[in-house]
Amino acid sequence: MDVMIQKFHEAIIKQKAYNYVLYLTGWDSATEAPHGSFARRAEMLGIISQEAFRLIICPEYQEIVNMLFARIDELDDVTRREIKKAKKALDKIVKIPENEYVGYQKLISLTQVVWEDAKANNDYNSFKTNLAEIIQYNKRFIKYYGIDDLPYNILLDEFEEDMTMKDYDQLFNLLKAELVPFVKEVIAAQKSQEKPFETAFYPKDKQMQFSDKLMNIMAFDRSRGLLKTSVHPFTWNTSPSDVRLTTHILENTVFSSVFSTIHELGHATYEQQIDEKWDNTLLSGGTSSGIHESQSRFYENIIGRSKEFWNTHLADMQAIFPEQLAGVTVDDVIIAINKVQRSFIRTEADELTYSLHVMVRYELEKRIFSEEISVDDLPKIWNELMVEYLGIEPQTDTEGILQDVHWSEGMFGYFPTYALGSAFAAQIYYTMKKELDIEAILSEPTLGKINAWLKTKIHQYGSSKTAKEILKEVTNEDFNPEYYLRYLKEKYTALYLQKEVH
Amino acid sequence: MDVMIQKFHEAIIKQKAYNYVLYLTGWDSATEAPHGSFARRAEMLGIISQEAFRLIICPEYQEIVNMLFARIDELDDVTRREIKKAKKALDKIVKIPENEYVGYQKLISLTQVVWEDAKANNDYNSFKTNLAEIIQYNKRFIKYYGIDDLPYNILLDEFEEDMTMKDYDQLFNLLKAELVPFVKEVIAAQKSQEKPFETAFYPKDKQMQFSDKLMNIMAFDRSRGLLKTSVHPFTWNTSPSDVRLTTHILENTVFSSVFSTIHELGHATYEQQIDEKWDNTLLSGGTSSGIHESQSRFYENIIGRSKEFWNTHLADMQAIFPEQLAGVTVDDVIIAINKVQRSFIRTEADELTYSLHVMVRYELEKRIFSEEISVDDLPKIWNELMVEYLGIEPQTDTEGILQDVHWSEGMFGYFPTYALGSAFAAQIYYTMKKELDIEAILSEPTLGKINAWLKTKIHQYGSSKTAKEILKEVTNEDFNPEYYLRYLKEKYTALYLQKEVH
């Protein structure tokens, strides 16, 4: 048995080495590789990916995993969790007939351009055949897996272990009942007025300077990471010793880079604070999409959009932009960064309405995988849901169902984790509030004490605990979306529904 | 036979894919990877390197190469050259006993720190044992190869195919006889005076802006490459579709980045202009160290330090540095960038004395591998050679024998290619002058026409021709170091020995 476990770990480390170089190439591709290099790169990486794939499907590895899985009760807790993960991943690969697997990969890669063109030309019809095929592939794959659960639950589980429609319905039903009317109330009360500083010119290098300052504030360990720019902001990591993030700069919208940076620093802080002891196991990295997003949303929204944060750091920003921010008060900033708007595009949505955008996608995915729904009907349903949840109707599919890349990549079941992240963040926040004097910490130069709390409670464990386990242990409760609603109501009531606040 | 050739090429492409990801990691390490990531990186790359190594030493590959080598006369010219290369590389690996190979790798890696410390503390004694061991390993390796040639010739061949001590002696004997006295003459005549603009403050971002301008002047294809900064400037490439370079910035020595950038652009232009048809063969990339260095030195010294170049481009530089370069004339620049000095450090040497520094190392290496010379005597010999060639004696080993990293890495036979590059460049230049109106081209906004000539004559062929073949075909002569001496004498006589020039 010990020999098998050792062989298993040797196999895992080898797989990790291949992933390491493939990941690193991905970082290079996303941040600086010259455009003309991609054809050659695809050829070279195709070979390395194939080598990596062979390590997983080779009979020796399958045998090790299957043998250890058969004796899973005899394993220690850590190895048991690893074997469960390995078995799950392996089953998904080996149960799908090879021709179907290859066909699907091909379809996904061809669909990228189809989707891009469809979005650019507001032409859903040119995309729907591919979309229908992708959906059919996924439905067949679910059948091949032979797991005894509802189809959509199996997809949801890919991104958030053990979370099912039951959990998500609990969240979204609450938002439907309470948040939808609350948003209407806030928008009616909100007197929106744009001040000149919000759209002044903030040069790229100065914005990077403030993002750099934000790294100090978040106590980011620069010896184990770095910040660059890219088209879409993202966080990248191979281990806690190498965690990198990107932001994007819009020179007339300074808060775009500010909150992209804080958001990604949330993800990055999580990854930097994971114990390195998990490096060579399958329990490395953040535990789930939802927990990851809870960390980025926590820092971005709960901390980064708070008055206490800007009381301390507006002066830092004014030192870099003395002209653009002359005479601007903390209240001005708070209003500018907490506007509530009915909008069509999810990625540009504000904190209060964001989850309603996610809800549109959740409801649609749920129906796609629970009923026999035609792709012809999806745009109409999308628009109806937008009216129901946000009170506005997209006039084009480009600003409707075609806006997101995810479905063209076959990612179904991922969207809901975005909303879950915000809800997790709020639940964790109310526990943190009991144990830390957050207001006092926010008056300090760095968020080090908050990082430390999150490291102890969540980050250090990597993937060795599930989201549900973490939530239960940290907050002493199962997932409870009421906290999310409470947080939003408290914050936005204070901002817009109580006259005396300003 | 065709099946064997196909199998050979499949093996080569797979090896290239591994080298591709290892190279890319190297680029990342040298330009941005955070310091704290290197331990994990070493672990991961160790695995991938081992996988790559196995591809070469596996019996299947050895069999293919040996079988094709046995029938080499039946192969087409391209495949024949590939098999020769593959066989040569393979023999060197398989003929060395594994324990010796591993021991040597270990010694080299341990010696890095030993050398760094020795250099920092001016303590040659703490380095000499390792140096002696490295030399002994190399002498044993040469015996294992069983090649019928003088030991040092076998090392020289590693970096410059078919070039032997006979060729190098031809070059260095000429320099000894003619250049050494000429340098004395120039230095005696030269009235050195430093003008304030030479050491003014040139901010980093502005220097990068001018380096960017230099990329335009050199007609660098940005869709297939990029420029960054690093501690030591270098050029990096995986194929003509991805050629990157770095420069380094000293804010009080603007010409340092200018000539680093031009030098690396010389290497980069060579790599960008190689025909992509060699990509999946062993004949990809520049053909030899000497030819590569000839391209970088040609652009850096012959073009970049010429009056014609600055007649056209000083205004570009003044536009970026209006204050620092106010009132500076082309003559001021020409004097500033063509100063001749007796100095101790090779990497800081000027164009005229540079090859004399190389000659010190060549003579020393020659004696190390031709005689039984004790490492105890090397510093003394080094200093004597410095006095003989440059007329100055190092007062410490730090500014003497300890200055270069190469020997601590086991690189013997590489130094002479630096001088060879300058000599090749001059020989090629005199042919180019007959076929192109270089002066007229230098008055144009870009060097496109010079690039085009070099592409046709040299670059496109990659490694499918040897340095000697290229030289013969381009200049219609065998290697002839007289051109190098002639070029230096013409240029520096005009600059310093003829009063009427200024």
Coordinates of C-alpha atoms in Angstrom, one line a residue, chain B residues 118-454:
Chain B
A118 CA 35.8 34.6 -4.7
K119 CA 35.2 37.5 -7.1
A120 CA 33.5 39.6 -4.4
N121 CA 36.4 38.9 -1.9
N122 CA 39.3 39.0 -4.4
D123 CA 40.1 35.5 -3.2
Y124 CA 41.4 33.4 -6.1
N125 CA 42.6 30.7 -3.7
S126 CA 39.1 29.8 -2.7
F127 CA 38.2 29.3 -6.3
K128 CA 41.2 27.5 -7.8
T129 CA 40.4 24.0 -6.5
N130 CA 37.0 24.1 -8.3
L131 CA 38.6 25.6 -11.4
A132 CA 41.2 22.8 -11.4
E133 CA 38.5 20.2 -11.1
I134 CA 36.5 21.7 -13.9
I135 CA 39.6 21.7 -16.1
Q136 CA 40.3 18.0 -15.3
Y137 CA 36.7 17.0 -16.0
N138 CA 37.0 18.7 -19.4
K139 CA 40.3 17.0 -20.2
R140 CA 38.8 13.6 -19.3
F141 CA 35.7 14.3 -21.4
I142 CA 37.8 15.2 -24.4
K143 CA 39.6 11.8 -24.0
Y144 CA 36.2 10.0 -23.8
Y145 CA 35.1 11.5 -27.0
G146 CA 38.0 9.8 -28.7
I147 CA 38.2 12.4 -31.5
D148 CA 41.5 12.5 -33.3
D149 CA 42.4 16.2 -32.7
L150 CA 44.2 18.4 -30.2
P151 CA 42.3 18.8 -27.0
Y152 CA 41.7 22.6 -27.3
N153 CA 40.6 22.2 -30.9
I154 CA 37.8 19.9 -29.7
L155 CA 36.6 22.6 -27.3
L156 CA 36.8 25.3 -29.9
D157 CA 34.7 23.2 -32.2
E158 CA 31.9 23.2 -29.8
F159 CA 31.2 26.8 -30.3
E160 CA 32.6 27.3 -33.8
E161 CA 32.4 24.3 -36.0
D162 CA 35.6 23.5 -38.0
M163 CA 37.5 26.5 -36.6
T164 CA 40.8 25.4 -35.0
M165 CA 43.8 26.9 -33.3
K166 CA 45.3 27.3 -36.7
D167 CA 42.5 29.8 -37.6
Y168 CA 42.5 31.6 -34.3
D169 CA 46.3 31.8 -34.3
Q170 CA 46.1 33.5 -37.7
L171 CA 43.8 36.1 -36.1
F172 CA 45.5 36.6 -32.8
N173 CA 49.0 36.7 -34.2
L174 CA 48.0 39.5 -36.5
L175 CA 46.4 41.4 -33.6
K176 CA 49.5 40.8 -31.5
A177 CA 51.8 42.1 -34.2
E178 CA 49.7 45.0 -35.5
L179 CA 46.9 46.0 -33.1
V180 CA 48.9 46.1 -29.9
P181 CA 51.2 48.8 -31.2
F182 CA 48.4 50.6 -33.0
V183 CA 46.4 50.9 -29.8
K184 CA 49.4 52.5 -28.1
E185 CA 49.7 55.0 -30.9
V186 CA 46.0 55.9 -30.7
I187 CA 46.0 56.3 -27.0
A188 CA 49.0 58.5 -27.1
A189 CA 47.3 60.8 -29.7
Q190 CA 43.8 60.8 -28.2
K191 CA 43.0 63.9 -26.2
S192 CA 40.4 62.4 -23.9
Q193 CA 38.0 64.9 -22.3
E194 CA 34.6 64.0 -20.9
K195 CA 31.7 66.4 -21.8
P196 CA 28.9 66.9 -19.3
F197 CA 26.2 65.3 -21.6
E198 CA 28.0 62.0 -21.4
T199 CA 27.2 61.5 -17.7
A200 CA 24.0 63.6 -17.4
F201 CA 20.8 62.0 -16.0
Y202 CA 18.8 60.1 -18.5
P203 CA 15.6 58.7 -16.9
K204 CA 14.9 55.0 -17.4
D205 CA 11.6 55.4 -19.2
K206 CA 13.1 57.9 -21.7
Q207 CA 16.0 55.6 -22.4
M208 CA 13.5 52.8 -23.1
Q209 CA 11.7 55.2 -25.4
F210 CA 14.9 55.7 -27.4
S211 CA 15.6 51.9 -27.4
D212 CA 12.1 51.6 -28.8
K213 CA 13.0 54.1 -31.5
L214 CA 16.1 52.0 -32.3
M215 CA 13.8 49.0 -32.9
N216 CA 12.1 51.1 -35.6
I217 CA 15.4 52.1 -37.1
M218 CA 16.5 48.5 -37.2
A219 CA 13.1 47.6 -38.7
F220 CA 12.6 45.0 -36.0
D221 CA 9.3 43.0 -36.5
R222 CA 7.3 43.7 -33.4
S223 CA 4.7 41.1 -34.3
R224 CA 7.4 38.5 -33.7
G225 CA 9.3 39.9 -30.8
L226 CA 9.7 42.4 -28.0
L227 CA 12.1 44.3 -25.8
K228 CA 12.4 44.3 -22.0
T229 CA 15.1 45.0 -19.5
S230 CA 17.2 42.6 -17.5
V231 CA 20.4 42.7 -15.4
H232 CA 22.5 41.4 -18.3
P233 CA 21.3 42.2 -21.8
F234 CA 20.6 39.1 -24.0
T235 CA 18.7 37.9 -27.0
W236 CA 16.3 35.0 -26.7
N237 CA 14.5 33.0 -29.4
T238 CA 12.6 29.8 -29.9
S239 CA 12.0 30.4 -33.7
P240 CA 11.9 33.3 -36.1
S241 CA 8.4 33.9 -34.9
D242 CA 9.5 34.7 -31.4
V243 CA 12.7 36.7 -30.9
R244 CA 13.0 38.8 -27.8
L245 CA 15.8 41.0 -26.5
T246 CA 16.7 42.8 -23.3
T247 CA 18.7 45.9 -22.6
H248 CA 19.9 47.3 -19.3
I249 CA 19.6 50.9 -18.2
L250 CA 22.2 53.0 -16.4
E251 CA 20.7 56.4 -15.8
N252 CA 24.0 58.2 -15.8
T253 CA 25.5 56.4 -18.8
V254 CA 23.0 56.7 -21.6
F255 CA 25.1 55.1 -24.3
S256 CA 25.3 51.9 -22.4
S257 CA 21.6 51.1 -23.1
V258 CA 21.9 52.5 -26.6
F259 CA 24.6 50.1 -27.6
S260 CA 23.3 47.2 -25.6
T261 CA 20.0 47.6 -27.6
I262 CA 21.7 47.9 -31.0
H263 CA 24.0 44.9 -30.2
E264 CA 21.1 42.7 -29.2
L265 CA 19.0 43.9 -32.1
G266 CA 21.9 42.6 -34.3
H267 CA 21.4 39.1 -32.8
A268 CA 17.7 39.5 -33.0
T269 CA 17.6 40.6 -36.6
Y270 CA 19.6 37.5 -37.5
E271 CA 17.2 35.2 -35.7
Q272 CA 14.1 37.0 -37.1
Q273 CA 15.4 36.7 -40.7
I274 CA 16.1 32.9 -40.6
D275 CA 13.8 31.0 -42.9
E276 CA 11.0 29.3 -41.0
K277 CA 11.5 26.1 -43.0
W278 CA 14.3 25.1 -40.7
D279 CA 12.0 25.3 -37.6
N280 CA 11.5 21.6 -37.3
T281 CA 15.0 20.6 -38.2
L282 CA 18.3 20.6 -36.4
L283 CA 19.4 23.4 -38.7
S284 CA 17.3 26.1 -37.1
G285 CA 18.8 29.2 -35.3
G286 CA 22.0 31.1 -36.1
T287 CA 24.8 28.9 -37.3
S288 CA 27.6 29.6 -34.8
S289 CA 28.7 31.9 -31.9
G290 CA 31.2 33.7 -34.2
I291 CA 28.6 34.4 -37.0
H292 CA 26.1 35.5 -34.4
E293 CA 28.6 37.8 -32.8
S294 CA 29.5 39.1 -36.2
Q295 CA 26.0 40.3 -36.7
S296 CA 25.6 42.0 -33.3
R297 CA 29.1 43.6 -33.6
F298 CA 28.4 44.7 -37.1
Y299 CA 25.3 46.6 -36.1
E300 CA 26.7 47.8 -32.8
N301 CA 30.2 49.0 -33.9
I302 CA 30.4 49.3 -37.7
I303 CA 26.9 50.9 -38.1
G304 CA 26.0 52.1 -34.6
R305 CA 29.2 53.9 -33.9
S306 CA 29.5 55.5 -37.3
K307 CA 29.2 59.2 -38.1
E308 CA 26.6 58.5 -40.8
F309 CA 24.3 56.8 -38.4
W310 CA 24.3 59.7 -35.9
N311 CA 24.0 62.3 -38.7
T312 CA 20.6 60.7 -39.3
H313 CA 19.5 59.8 -35.7
L314 CA 21.0 62.3 -33.3
A315 CA 17.9 64.4 -33.8
D316 CA 15.7 61.5 -32.8
M317 CA 17.6 61.2 -29.6
Q318 CA 17.6 64.9 -29.0
A319 CA 13.8 64.9 -29.4
I320 CA 13.6 62.5 -26.4
F321 CA 16.4 64.2 -24.4
P322 CA 16.1 67.9 -25.4
E323 CA 17.8 69.2 -22.2
Q324 CA 20.5 66.6 -21.8
L325 CA 21.5 66.8 -25.4
A326 CA 21.1 70.5 -26.0
G327 CA 23.9 71.8 -28.2
V328 CA 25.5 68.4 -28.6
T329 CA 26.9 67.8 -32.1
V330 CA 27.4 64.6 -34.1
D331 CA 31.1 65.0 -33.5
D332 CA 30.7 65.2 -29.8
V333 CA 28.7 61.9 -29.9
I334 CA 31.3 60.2 -32.2
I335 CA 34.1 61.1 -29.8
A336 CA 32.1 60.0 -26.8
I337 CA 31.2 56.6 -28.2
N338 CA 34.6 55.8 -29.7
K339 CA 37.0 56.5 -26.9
V340 CA 39.9 54.2 -26.6
Q341 CA 41.1 53.2 -23.1
R342 CA 43.4 50.8 -21.4
S343 CA 41.0 49.0 -19.0
F344 CA 40.8 45.9 -17.0
I345 CA 37.3 44.7 -17.6
R346 CA 36.5 43.0 -20.9
T347 CA 32.7 43.8 -20.8
E348 CA 33.4 47.5 -20.5
A349 CA 36.2 47.6 -23.1
D350 CA 35.9 49.8 -26.2
E351 CA 35.8 48.5 -29.8
L352 CA 39.5 48.9 -30.5
T353 CA 40.9 47.1 -27.4
Y354 CA 38.1 44.6 -27.0
S355 CA 39.8 41.8 -28.9
L356 CA 43.0 42.2 -26.9
H357 CA 41.0 41.3 -23.8
V358 CA 39.8 38.2 -25.6
M359 CA 43.3 37.3 -26.6
V360 CA 44.4 37.1 -23.0
R361 CA 41.8 34.5 -22.4
Y362 CA 42.6 32.6 -25.6
E363 CA 46.3 32.3 -24.8
L364 CA 45.5 31.1 -21.3
E365 CA 42.9 28.5 -22.5
K366 CA 45.3 27.3 -25.1
R367 CA 48.0 26.7 -22.6
I368 CA 45.6 25.1 -20.1
F369 CA 44.6 22.5 -22.6
S370 CA 48.0 22.0 -24.3
E371 CA 50.3 21.9 -21.3
E372 CA 50.3 20.7 -17.7
I373 CA 49.9 24.1 -16.2
S374 CA 49.0 24.6 -12.5
V375 CA 46.0 26.7 -11.6
D376 CA 48.3 28.4 -9.1
D377 CA 50.1 30.0 -12.0
L378 CA 47.1 31.3 -13.9
P379 CA 46.7 34.7 -12.2
K380 CA 50.3 35.5 -12.8
I381 CA 50.1 34.6 -16.5
W382 CA 46.9 36.5 -16.8
N383 CA 48.5 39.6 -15.5
E384 CA 51.6 39.2 -17.6
L385 CA 49.4 38.9 -20.7
M386 CA 47.5 42.0 -19.7
V387 CA 50.8 43.9 -19.5
E388 CA 51.9 42.5 -22.8
Y389 CA 48.7 43.2 -24.8
L390 CA 47.2 46.2 -23.0
G391 CA 50.1 47.7 -21.1
I392 CA 48.4 47.6 -17.7
E393 CA 48.6 45.2 -14.8
P394 CA 45.6 44.3 -12.7
Q395 CA 46.1 45.0 -9.0
T396 CA 43.5 42.5 -7.9
D397 CA 42.3 39.2 -9.2
T398 CA 38.8 40.6 -9.1
E399 CA 39.7 42.9 -11.9
G400 CA 41.9 40.2 -13.4
I401 CA 41.3 36.5 -13.7
L402 CA 38.1 36.4 -11.6
Q403 CA 36.1 38.8 -13.6
D404 CA 34.3 36.5 -16.1
V405 CA 31.7 33.9 -15.2
H406 CA 32.5 31.6 -18.1
W407 CA 35.2 29.3 -16.7
S408 CA 33.1 28.7 -13.6
E409 CA 30.5 27.4 -15.9
G410 CA 33.0 25.2 -17.7
M411 CA 32.9 27.2 -20.9
F412 CA 36.3 26.8 -22.4
G413 CA 36.7 27.7 -26.1
Y414 CA 33.9 30.2 -26.2
F415 CA 35.8 33.5 -25.5
P416 CA 37.7 33.4 -28.8
T417 CA 34.4 33.6 -30.8
Y418 CA 33.9 37.1 -29.4
A419 CA 37.0 38.3 -31.3
L420 CA 36.1 36.1 -34.3
G421 CA 32.7 37.8 -34.5
S422 CA 34.3 41.2 -34.9
A423 CA 36.7 39.9 -37.5
F424 CA 33.9 38.1 -39.5
A425 CA 31.9 41.4 -39.3
A426 CA 34.7 43.4 -40.9
Q427 CA 35.3 40.9 -43.7
I428 CA 31.6 40.8 -44.5
Y429 CA 31.4 44.6 -44.3
Y430 CA 34.0 45.1 -47.1
T431 CA 31.9 42.9 -49.4
M432 CA 28.7 44.7 -48.4
K433 CA 30.4 48.0 -49.2
K434 CA 31.0 46.9 -52.8
E435 CA 27.4 45.9 -53.2
L436 CA 25.5 48.5 -51.2
D437 CA 25.7 52.2 -50.9
I438 CA 25.9 52.0 -47.1
E439 CA 26.3 55.7 -46.6
A440 CA 23.1 56.4 -48.6
I441 CA 21.2 53.7 -46.6
L442 CA 22.3 55.2 -43.3
S443 CA 20.6 58.5 -44.3
E444 CA 17.3 56.6 -44.6
P445 CA 14.9 56.2 -41.6
T446 CA 15.6 52.5 -41.3
L447 CA 18.3 50.0 -42.0
G448 CA 15.9 47.8 -43.9
K449 CA 18.1 47.5 -47.0
I450 CA 21.1 46.3 -44.9
N451 CA 18.8 43.8 -43.2
A452 CA 17.7 42.6 -46.6
W453 CA 21.2 42.1 -47.8
L454 CA 22.2 40.2 -44.7

